[in-house]
CSV table of C-alpha atoms and ligand atoms in Angstrom, one decimal:
chain,number,residue,atom,x,y,z
A,1,MET,CA,0.0,0.0,0.0
A,2,HIS,CA,1.2,3.5,-0.8
A,3,HIS,CA,-0.2,6.9,-0.6
A,4,PHE,CA,-0.7,7.7,-4.3
A,5,GLU,CA,-4.3,7.5,-5.0
A,6,TYR,CA,-7.0,9.0,-7.2
A,7,ARG,CA,-9.7,11.2,-5.7
A,8,ASP,CA,-12.3,12.4,-8.2
A,9,HIS,CA,-9.9,11.4,-11.0
A,10,GLU,CA,-7.0,13.5,-9.7
A,11,LEU,CA,-3.9,11.7,-8.5
A,12,TYR,CA,-3.0,12.6,-4.9
A,13,CYS,CA,0.1,12.1,-3.0
A,14,GLU,CA,-1.2,11.8,0.6
A,15,ASN,CA,-3.4,14.8,0.9
A,16,ILE,CA,-2.2,17.0,-1.9
A,17,PRO,CA,-3.0,16.7,-5.6
A,18,VAL,CA,0.1,15.9,-7.6
A,19,ARG,CA,-1.0,18.6,-10.0
A,20,THR,CA,-0.7,21.3,-7.4
A,21,ILE,CA,2.9,20.4,-6.7
A,22,ALA,CA,3.7,20.3,-10.4
A,23,GLU,CA,2.3,23.8,-10.9
A,24,LYS,CA,4.5,25.1,-8.1
A,25,VAL,CA,7.8,23.3,-8.7
A,26,GLY,CA,7.6,22.6,-12.5
A,27,THR,CA,8.4,19.3,-14.1
A,28,PRO,CA,10.0,16.8,-14.1
A,29,PHE,CA,10.4,16.0,-10.4
A,30,PHE,CA,10.5,13.0,-8.1
A,31,LEU,CA,7.8,12.9,-5.5
A,32,TYR,CA,8.1,10.9,-2.3
A,33,SER,CA,5.4,10.1,0.3
A,34,HIS,CA,6.7,10.5,3.8
A,35,ALA,CA,3.9,8.3,5.2
A,36,THR,CA,4.7,5.5,2.7
A,37,LEU,CA,8.5,5.6,3.5
A,38,LYS,CA,7.8,5.5,7.2
A,39,ARG,CA,5.3,2.7,6.8
A,40,HIS,CA,7.5,0.6,4.6
A,41,PHE,CA,10.5,0.9,7.0
A,42,LEU,CA,8.4,0.1,10.0
A,43,ILE,CA,6.7,-2.9,8.5
A,44,PHE,CA,10.1,-4.3,7.4
A,45,ASP,CA,11.7,-3.7,10.8
A,46,LYS,CA,8.7,-5.1,12.7
A,47,ALA,CA,8.8,-8.3,10.6
A,48,PHE,CA,12.0,-9.2,12.5
A,49,GLU,CA,10.6,-8.3,15.9
A,50,GLY,CA,12.0,-10.4,18.8
A,51,LEU,CA,15.3,-10.8,17.0
A,52,LYS,CA,18.5,-8.8,17.6
A,53,ARG,CA,18.5,-6.9,14.4
A,54,LEU,CA,19.7,-3.7,12.6
A,55,VAL,CA,17.9,-2.6,9.4
A,56,CYS,CA,20.5,-0.8,7.4
A,57,PHE,CA,18.8,1.0,4.7
A,58,SER,CA,20.7,0.7,1.4
A,59,ALA,CA,21.8,4.2,0.6
A,60,LYS,CA,22.3,3.4,-3.1
A,61,ALA,CA,18.5,3.1,-3.6
A,62,ASN,CA,17.9,6.7,-2.6
A,63,SER,CA,20.4,8.8,-0.8
A,64,ASN,CA,18.6,12.1,-0.4
A,65,LEU,CA,19.5,13.5,3.1
A,66,ALA,CA,15.8,14.0,4.1
A,67,ILE,CA,15.1,10.3,3.3
A,68,LEU,CA,18.2,9.2,5.2
A,69,LYS,CA,17.2,11.4,8.1
A,70,LEU,CA,13.8,9.8,8.3
A,71,PHE,CA,15.5,6.3,8.7
A,72,VAL,CA,17.8,7.7,11.3
A,73,ASN,CA,14.7,8.9,13.2
A,74,LEU,CA,13.1,5.4,12.9
A,75,GLY,CA,16.2,3.7,14.4
A,76,GLY,CA,17.7,2.4,11.2
A,77,GLY,CA,21.3,1.9,10.2
A,78,LEU,CA,22.9,2.4,6.8
A,79,ASP,CA,24.4,0.2,4.1
A,80,ILE,CA,27.0,2.1,2.0
A,81,VAL,CA,29.2,1.4,-0.9
A,82,SER,CA,31.4,4.5,-1.2
A,83,GLY,CA,33.0,7.3,0.7
A,84,GLY,CA,30.3,9.6,-0.7
A,85,GLU,CA,27.5,7.5,0.8
A,86,LEU,CA,29.4,7.5,4.2
A,87,TYR,CA,29.6,11.3,4.0
A,88,ARG,CA,25.9,11.6,3.3
A,89,GLY,CA,25.1,9.0,6.0
A,90,LEU,CA,27.1,11.0,8.7
A,91,LYS,CA,25.5,14.2,7.5
A,92,ALA,CA,22.1,12.7,7.9
A,93,GLY,CA,23.0,11.7,11.5
A,94,PHE,CA,23.6,7.9,11.4
A,95,LEU,CA,25.8,6.8,14.2
A,96,PRO,CA,29.0,5.2,12.9
A,97,LYS,CA,28.2,2.0,14.7
A,98,THR,CA,25.1,1.6,12.6
A,99,ILE,CA,26.9,1.8,9.3
A,100,VAL,CA,28.1,-1.3,7.2
A,101,TYR,CA,30.3,-0.9,4.2
A,102,SER,CA,30.1,-3.3,1.2
A,103,GLY,CA,31.6,-3.0,-2.3
A,104,VAL,CA,34.2,-4.9,-4.4
A,105,GLY,CA,36.4,-1.7,-5.0
A,106,LYS,CA,37.0,0.2,-1.9
A,107,ARG,CA,39.8,2.8,-2.4
A,108,VAL,CA,42.5,3.6,0.3
A,109,ASP,CA,41.0,7.0,1.0
A,110,GLU,CA,37.6,5.4,1.4
A,111,ILE,CA,38.9,2.7,3.7
A,112,ASP,CA,40.7,5.3,5.8
A,113,TYR,CA,37.6,7.4,6.0
A,114,ALA,CA,35.5,4.5,7.3
A,115,LEU,CA,38.2,3.5,9.7
A,116,ASN,CA,38.5,7.0,11.1
A,117,THR,CA,34.7,7.2,11.4
A,118,GLY,CA,34.5,3.9,13.3
A,119,ILE,CA,31.9,2.1,11.3
A,120,LEU,CA,30.2,-1.0,12.4
A,121,MET,CA,31.6,-3.4,9.9
A,122,PHE,CA,33.5,-3.7,6.5
A,123,ASN,CA,32.0,-6.3,4.3
A,124,VAL,CA,35.1,-7.6,2.6
A,125,GLU,CA,34.9,-8.9,-0.9
A,126,SER,CA,38.4,-10.1,-1.7
A,127,LEU,CA,41.6,-11.3,0.0
A,128,GLU,CA,43.5,-8.4,-1.3
A,129,GLU,CA,41.0,-6.0,0.2
A,130,LEU,CA,41.3,-7.8,3.5
A,131,LYS,CA,45.1,-7.3,3.4
A,132,LEU,CA,44.7,-3.7,2.5
A,133,ILE,CA,42.2,-3.0,5.3
A,134,ASP,CA,44.5,-4.7,7.8
A,135,LYS,CA,47.4,-2.5,6.6
A,136,ARG,CA,45.5,0.7,6.7
A,137,ALA,CA,44.1,-0.1,10.2
A,138,GLY,CA,47.6,-0.8,11.4
A,139,LEU,CA,48.8,2.5,10.1
A,140,LEU,CA,45.9,4.4,11.7
A,141,LYS,CA,46.3,2.4,14.9
A,142,LYS,CA,42.8,1.0,14.6
A,143,LYS,CA,41.2,-2.4,14.7
A,144,ALA,CA,39.0,-3.0,11.6
A,145,PRO,CA,35.8,-4.8,12.3
A,146,VAL,CA,35.2,-7.2,9.3
A,147,ALA,CA,32.8,-9.6,7.8
A,148,VAL,CA,33.6,-11.7,4.7
A,149,ARG,CA,31.0,-11.2,2.0
A,150,VAL,CA,30.4,-14.7,0.8
A,151,ASN,CA,29.2,-15.5,-2.7
A,152,PRO,CA,26.9,-18.5,-2.1
A,153,ASP,CA,26.4,-19.3,-5.8
A,154,VAL,CA,22.6,-19.2,-5.7
A,155,ASP,CA,20.4,-18.0,-8.6
A,156,PRO,CA,18.2,-15.2,-7.5
A,157,LYS,CA,16.2,-15.4,-10.7
A,158,THR,CA,16.3,-11.7,-11.4
A,159,HIS,CA,17.6,-9.5,-14.3
A,160,PRO,CA,21.3,-10.5,-15.0
A,161,TYR,CA,22.5,-7.0,-14.4
A,162,ILE,CA,21.3,-7.1,-10.8
A,163,SER,CA,22.2,-10.7,-9.9
A,164,THR,CA,25.1,-10.7,-7.6
A,165,GLY,CA,25.3,-14.1,-5.8
A,166,LEU,CA,26.3,-16.4,-8.8
A,167,LYS,CA,29.8,-17.6,-8.9
A,168,LYS,CA,30.3,-15.9,-12.2
A,169,ASN,CA,29.5,-12.5,-10.6
A,170,LYS,CA,32.2,-10.2,-9.3
A,171,PHE,CA,30.8,-10.0,-5.8
A,172,GLY,CA,32.0,-11.6,-2.6
A,173,ILE,CA,34.2,-14.5,-2.1
A,174,ASP,CA,33.2,-18.0,-3.1
A,175,THR,CA,32.4,-20.4,-0.3
A,176,ALA,CA,35.6,-22.5,-0.6
A,177,SER,CA,37.9,-19.4,-0.5
A,178,ALA,CA,35.8,-17.7,2.2
A,179,LEU,CA,37.2,-20.2,4.7
A,180,LYS,CA,40.7,-19.2,3.5
A,181,GLY,CA,39.6,-15.6,4.1
A,182,TYR,CA,38.5,-16.3,7.7
A,183,GLN,CA,41.8,-18.1,8.3
A,184,MET,CA,43.8,-15.3,7.0
A,185,ALA,CA,41.7,-12.6,8.8
A,186,ASN,CA,42.2,-14.6,12.0
A,187,GLU,CA,45.9,-14.3,11.6
A,188,LEU,CA,46.0,-10.5,10.7
A,189,GLU,CA,46.7,-8.2,13.6
A,190,ASN,CA,44.6,-5.2,12.8
A,191,VAL,CA,41.3,-6.8,11.9
A,192,GLU,CA,38.6,-8.2,14.1
A,193,ILE,CA,36.3,-10.7,12.5
A,194,ILE,CA,32.8,-10.0,13.7
A,195,GLY,CA,30.5,-11.1,10.9
A,196,ILE,CA,29.5,-13.0,7.9
A,197,ASP,CA,27.7,-11.4,4.9
A,198,CYS,CA,26.0,-12.0,1.6
A,199,HIS,CA,23.9,-10.2,-0.9
A,200,ILE,CA,22.6,-12.3,-3.7
A,201,GLY,CA,20.9,-9.7,-6.0
A,202,SER,CA,18.0,-7.3,-6.3
A,203,GLN,CA,14.3,-7.3,-7.2
A,204,ILE,CA,14.0,-10.9,-5.9
A,205,THR,CA,10.4,-12.1,-5.9
A,206,ASP,CA,10.8,-15.5,-4.2
A,207,ALA,CA,11.9,-16.3,-0.7
A,208,LYS,CA,13.7,-19.5,-1.8
A,209,PRO,CA,17.0,-18.0,-3.0
A,210,PHE,CA,17.4,-16.2,0.3
A,211,GLN,CA,16.9,-19.5,2.2
A,212,GLU,CA,19.4,-21.2,-0.1
A,213,ALA,CA,22.0,-18.5,0.6
A,214,LEU,CA,21.3,-18.7,4.3
A,215,ALA,CA,21.7,-22.5,4.3
A,216,SER,CA,25.1,-22.0,2.6
A,217,LEU,CA,26.1,-19.4,5.2
A,218,LYS,CA,25.1,-21.6,8.1
A,219,SER,CA,27.2,-24.5,7.0
A,220,LEU,CA,30.2,-22.1,6.6
A,221,LEU,CA,29.5,-20.7,10.1
A,222,ASN,CA,30.0,-24.3,11.5
A,223,GLU,CA,33.4,-24.4,9.8
A,224,ILE,CA,34.3,-21.0,11.0
A,225,LYS,CA,33.3,-21.9,14.5
A,226,LYS,CA,35.7,-24.9,14.4
A,227,MET,CA,38.5,-22.4,13.7
A,228,GLY,CA,37.7,-20.9,17.0
A,229,ILE,CA,36.3,-17.7,15.5
A,230,ASP,CA,33.4,-16.1,17.1
A,231,ILE,CA,30.9,-14.6,14.6
A,232,ARG,CA,28.3,-12.1,16.1
A,233,TYR,CA,26.7,-10.5,13.1
A,234,LEU,CA,25.0,-12.1,10.1
A,235,ASP,CA,24.3,-9.7,7.3
A,236,MET,CA,21.7,-11.0,4.8
A,237,GLY,CA,22.1,-8.0,2.4
A,238,GLY,CA,19.0,-6.7,0.6
A,239,GLY,CA,17.2,-7.7,-2.5
A,240,LEU,CA,13.6,-8.2,-1.7
A,241,GLY,CA,11.6,-7.2,-4.7
A,242,ILE,CA,8.5,-5.0,-5.2
A,243,THR,CA,5.5,-4.9,-7.5
A,244,TYR,CA,6.2,-2.8,-10.6
A,245,ASP,CA,3.7,-4.6,-12.8
A,246,ASP,CA,2.3,-8.0,-11.9
A,247,GLU,CA,5.1,-9.4,-9.8
A,248,SER,CA,4.0,-10.9,-6.4
A,249,PRO,CA,7.1,-10.8,-4.2
A,250,PRO,CA,6.9,-12.2,-0.6
A,251,HIS,CA,5.6,-9.7,2.0
A,252,PRO,CA,8.4,-8.6,4.3
A,253,ARG,CA,6.6,-10.7,6.9
A,254,GLU,CA,7.0,-13.9,4.8
A,255,TYR,CA,10.6,-13.0,3.9
A,256,ALA,CA,11.4,-12.5,7.6
A,257,LYS,CA,9.7,-15.7,8.5
A,258,ALA,CA,11.9,-17.6,6.0
A,259,ILE,CA,15.0,-16.1,7.4
A,260,VAL,CA,14.1,-16.3,11.1
A,261,GLU,CA,13.2,-20.0,10.8
A,262,SER,CA,16.6,-20.8,9.4
A,263,LEU,CA,18.2,-18.8,12.1
A,264,LYS,CA,16.6,-20.6,15.0
A,265,GLY,CA,19.0,-21.8,17.6
A,266,THR,CA,21.7,-19.2,16.8
A,267,ASP,CA,22.4,-16.1,18.8
A,268,LEU,CA,23.4,-14.0,15.8
A,269,HIS,CA,22.7,-10.3,15.5
A,270,LEU,CA,20.9,-10.0,12.1
A,271,ILE,CA,21.7,-7.2,9.7
A,272,LEU,CA,19.5,-6.4,6.7
A,273,GLU,CA,20.2,-4.1,3.9
A,274,PRO,CA,16.9,-3.4,2.2
A,275,GLY,CA,16.7,-0.6,-0.4
A,276,ARG,CA,14.1,-1.0,-3.0
A,277,VAL,CA,11.4,-2.6,-0.9
A,278,ILE,CA,11.4,0.5,1.4
A,279,VAL,CA,11.6,3.4,-1.1
A,280,GLY,CA,10.6,1.9,-4.5
A,281,ASN,CA,6.9,2.3,-4.3
A,282,ALA,CA,7.1,5.4,-2.1
A,283,GLY,CA,8.1,7.6,-4.9
A,284,ILE,CA,7.0,8.6,-8.4
A,285,LEU,CA,8.4,10.7,-11.3
A,286,VAL,CA,6.2,13.4,-12.5
A,287,THR,CA,6.7,14.5,-16.1
A,288,ARG,CA,4.7,16.7,-18.6
A,289,VAL,CA,3.7,15.7,-22.1
A,290,LEU,CA,5.6,18.0,-24.4
A,291,PHE,CA,4.2,16.7,-27.7
A,292,ARG,CA,2.2,14.0,-29.4
A,293,LYS,CA,3.4,12.6,-32.6
A,294,SER,CA,2.2,9.9,-35.0
A,295,GLY,CA,4.8,7.9,-37.0
A,296,PRO,CA,3.9,5.5,-39.8
A,297,THR,CA,4.0,2.6,-37.4
A,298,LYS,CA,4.0,4.1,-33.9
A,299,GLU,CA,2.3,6.6,-31.7
A,300,PHE,CA,4.7,8.7,-29.6
A,301,VAL,CA,4.1,10.6,-26.4
A,302,ILE,CA,7.1,12.8,-25.9
A,303,ALA,CA,7.6,13.6,-22.2
A,304,ASP,CA,9.9,16.2,-20.6
A,305,ALA,CA,11.6,13.4,-18.6
A,306,GLY,CA,14.1,11.1,-20.3
A,307,MET,CA,16.6,8.3,-19.7
A,308,ASN,CA,19.0,10.7,-17.9
A,309,ASP,CA,16.3,11.2,-15.3
A,310,LEU,CA,15.1,7.6,-15.0
A,311,MET,CA,17.6,5.1,-16.4
A,312,ARG,CA,15.9,1.9,-15.4
A,313,PRO,CA,13.7,1.4,-18.5
A,314,THR,CA,16.7,1.9,-20.8
A,315,LEU,CA,19.2,0.0,-18.7
A,316,TYR,CA,17.2,-3.0,-17.6
A,317,ASN,CA,14.2,-2.8,-19.9
A,318,ALA,CA,12.4,-2.2,-16.6
A,319,PHE,CA,8.7,-1.8,-16.4
A,320,HIS,CA,7.3,1.3,-14.7
A,321,ALA,CA,3.5,1.9,-14.7
A,322,ILE,CA,2.6,5.2,-16.3
A,323,LYS,CA,-0.5,7.0,-15.2
A,324,ALA,CA,-2.3,10.2,-16.2
A,325,VAL,CA,-2.2,12.6,-13.2
A,326,SER,CA,-5.7,13.8,-14.2
A,327,ALA,CA,-7.5,10.6,-15.2
A,328,GLY,CA,-11.1,10.4,-16.4
A,329,ASN,CA,-10.4,10.1,-20.1
A,330,ASP,CA,-11.3,6.5,-20.9
A,331,ARG,CA,-9.9,6.6,-24.5
A,332,MET,CA,-6.8,4.6,-24.5
A,333,ILE,CA,-3.9,4.6,-26.9
A,334,THR,CA,-0.8,2.3,-27.5
A,335,ALA,CA,2.3,4.5,-27.5
A,336,ASP,CA,5.9,4.7,-26.9
A,337,ILE,CA,6.5,7.2,-24.1
A,338,VAL,CA,9.8,8.8,-24.9
A,339,GLY,CA,12.1,11.5,-23.6
A,340,PRO,CA,13.8,14.5,-25.3
A,341,ILE,CA,17.2,12.8,-25.5
A,342,CYS,CA,18.9,12.1,-28.9
A,343,GLU,CA,18.9,8.3,-28.6
A,344,THR,CA,16.5,5.6,-29.5
A,345,SER,CA,17.2,4.1,-26.1
A,346,ASP,CA,15.5,7.1,-24.5
A,347,PHE,CA,12.2,5.7,-23.4
A,348,LEU,CA,10.1,5.4,-20.4
A,349,ALA,CA,7.8,2.8,-21.9
A,350,ILE,CA,7.4,1.0,-25.2
A,351,ASP,CA,4.1,0.0,-26.8
A,352,ARG,CA,2.3,0.9,-23.6
A,353,ASN,CA,-1.5,1.2,-23.2
A,354,ILE,CA,-2.1,4.6,-21.6
A,355,PRO,CA,-4.9,7.1,-21.6
A,356,ASP,CA,-5.1,9.3,-24.6
A,357,VAL,CA,-3.0,12.2,-23.1
A,358,LYS,CA,-2.4,15.5,-24.9
A,359,GLN,CA,0.2,18.2,-24.9
A,360,GLY,CA,0.6,19.7,-21.5
A,361,ASP,CA,-0.9,16.8,-19.6
A,362,LEU,CA,0.9,15.4,-16.6
A,363,LEU,CA,2.1,11.8,-16.3
A,364,ALA,CA,3.1,9.9,-13.2
A,365,VAL,CA,5.8,7.3,-13.7
A,366,MET,CA,5.1,4.9,-10.8
A,367,SER,CA,7.5,3.0,-8.5
A,368,ALA,CA,10.4,5.4,-9.1
A,369,GLY,CA,11.5,5.9,-5.5
A,370,ALA,CA,14.3,3.4,-5.8
A,371,TYR,CA,17.3,3.7,-8.2
A,372,GLY,CA,15.6,6.8,-9.8
A,373,PHE,CA,17.1,10.1,-8.9
A,374,VAL,CA,20.4,8.4,-7.7
A,375,MET,CA,21.0,7.0,-11.1
A,376,SER,CA,20.2,10.1,-13.0
A,377,SER,CA,22.8,12.1,-14.9
A,378,ASN,CA,23.4,15.4,-16.6
A,379,TYR,CA,23.6,13.7,-20.1
A,380,CYS,CA,22.7,16.2,-22.8
A,381,SER,CA,23.4,18.9,-20.3
A,382,ARG,CA,20.0,18.4,-18.7
A,383,PRO,CA,19.9,19.8,-15.2
A,384,LYS,CA,19.0,17.2,-12.6
A,385,VAL,CA,15.3,17.4,-11.5
A,386,ALA,CA,13.9,18.4,-8.2
A,387,GLU,CA,13.0,16.0,-5.4
A,388,VAL,CA,10.0,16.7,-3.3
A,389,MET,CA,8.7,15.1,-0.1
A,390,VAL,CA,5.1,15.2,0.9
A,391,ASN,CA,3.9,15.0,4.5
A,392,ASP,CA,0.2,15.0,4.7
A,393,ASP,CA,-1.0,18.1,3.1
A,394,GLN,CA,2.4,19.9,2.9
A,395,PHE,CA,5.2,19.4,0.4
A,396,TYR,CA,8.9,20.2,0.8
A,397,ILE,CA,11.5,20.6,-1.8
A,398,ILE,CA,14.3,18.2,-0.5
A,399,LYS,CA,16.6,18.8,-3.5
A,400,LYS,CA,16.5,21.8,-5.7
A,401,ARG,CA,16.3,21.5,-9.4
A,402,GLN,CA,19.7,22.2,-10.9
A,403,GLU,CA,20.3,25.4,-12.8
A,404,TYR,CA,22.4,25.9,-15.9
A,405,GLU,CA,25.1,27.3,-13.8
A,406,ASP,CA,25.3,24.0,-11.8
A,407,LEU,CA,26.1,22.2,-15.1
A,408,VAL,CA,29.4,23.9,-15.5
A,409,ALA,CA,30.4,24.1,-11.8
A,410,GLY,CA,34.0,23.0,-11.4
A,411,GLU,CA,34.8,23.2,-15.0
A,412,SER,CA,37.5,25.7,-16.2
A,413,ILE,CA,39.1,26.7,-19.4
A,414,PRO,CA,42.9,26.5,-19.2
A,415,THR,CA,44.5,29.9,-20.0
A,416,PHE,CA,46.3,28.6,-23.1
A,417,LEU,CA,42.9,28.1,-24.7
A,418,ASN,CA,42.1,31.8,-24.1
A,419,SER,CA,45.1,33.2,-25.8
B,1,LLP,N1,23.2,-4.5,-0.2
B,1,LLP,C1,24.1,-4.6,-1.2
B,1,LLP,C2,25.5,-5.0,-0.9
B,1,LLP,C3,23.7,-4.2,-2.5
B,1,LLP,O1,24.6,-4.3,-3.5
B,1,LLP,C4,22.4,-3.8,-2.8
B,1,LLP,C5,22.0,-3.4,-4.1
B,1,LLP,C6,21.5,-3.7,-1.7
B,1,LLP,C7,21.9,-4.1,-0.4
B,1,LLP,C8,20.1,-3.2,-1.8
B,1,LLP,O2,19.3,-4.1,-2.7
B,1,LLP,P1,17.7,-3.8,-2.8
B,1,LLP,O3,17.1,-4.2,-1.5
B,1,LLP,O4,17.5,-2.5,-3.2
B,1,LLP,O5,17.4,-4.9,-3.8
B,1,LLP,N2,20.1,-0.2,-10.1
B,1,LLP,C9,19.4,-1.5,-10.0
B,1,LLP,C10,19.5,-2.1,-8.6
B,1,LLP,C11,20.9,-2.4,-8.3
B,1,LLP,C12,21.1,-3.0,-6.9
B,1,LLP,C13,22.5,-3.0,-6.5
B,1,LLP,N3,22.7,-3.4,-5.1
B,1,LLP,C14,17.9,-1.2,-10.4
B,1,LLP,O6,17.5,-0.1,-10.7
B,1,LLP,O7,17.1,-2.2,-10.4
């Protein structure tokens, strides 16, 4: 359930018509419902009630400070993959001891930043990384808390670009080498092994792959125990899918049940890294129809939002429902909804049945709260769009639309070119 609903054929976000916001902030813009964000976080967290747990929201899904701050307020932690995300997390107010750091390519400066911050745990993805973390911790006179990110080789049955737990994927350390990792970590002076981690992919719509991954982690845990290593944290990563179209992913309660059952009898502190399931359906992208055009074989709706604003359709062929902000016109058309960018890959939807919208009408691209704004770019020198959060009948601009000046910020023309 989310708070984007029609009242008298007008799309509302909580208690404000989307049209009202569009008239005030211009288009395109991302629009988030505070009530939905909060509800999704609490449902997810509550699903694990009774267990020692930390829900570390995955910053990559949506890293706007206002959204991060909401999860700070709700008692969440943060899952990061870069120094930039650490910076945002600290700015939003996350305590260092609620931050976990994954990623196959951590740079020295990023490792140092995290060590100096005192984060909860590094999820280590290679033996070389483990050695580097040990070395940097030694130099900084710190002890680095680590978990090995295990690649359990399970098929999450999702888009190949967002599968991460197959042995052919670059992520984590395979189960055989993971033991070597723990052995090595055990002998290193400046790391403290505290956890085990996996993340098998994203937009997963079945609980089974999670259970398979957990089974694999549990048998590893037995081996690790035999080495005399005490593991306190088990990080299950993120990946729970959402409904974009007709998918029926498990409810967070079913997902939790699958995990909790497999964890019975252990005293592990569970870490979860949900992203999409919390923010995906809490946000939409609002865009205006610039033109209609009929080609010999296709009908086109040309919108003012393009692939630089929402990459997912182009990159993954992802489906996002598209609705008319003012509904009530029953005449339907089949059209490609495209953006203004000079590429054929610039589309929001292909051969889509939508209401017969006309120039100036507003469209809502649904389920755009996760991996929307964060993946947007300035391609074609298009300023990044605004982000807006609604709370009941008020709205707040949580990120200003960029101006032309922002596009050239930091650029300079060397003097030799001016002579
Ligand atoms: N933890 C780790 C280590 C991750 O790599 C990810 C996502 C998550 C947690 C959060 O996963 P979620 O709960 O959101 O599925 N851009 C793609 C999704 C890429 C996901 C990358 N990793 C998309 O738009 O579908």
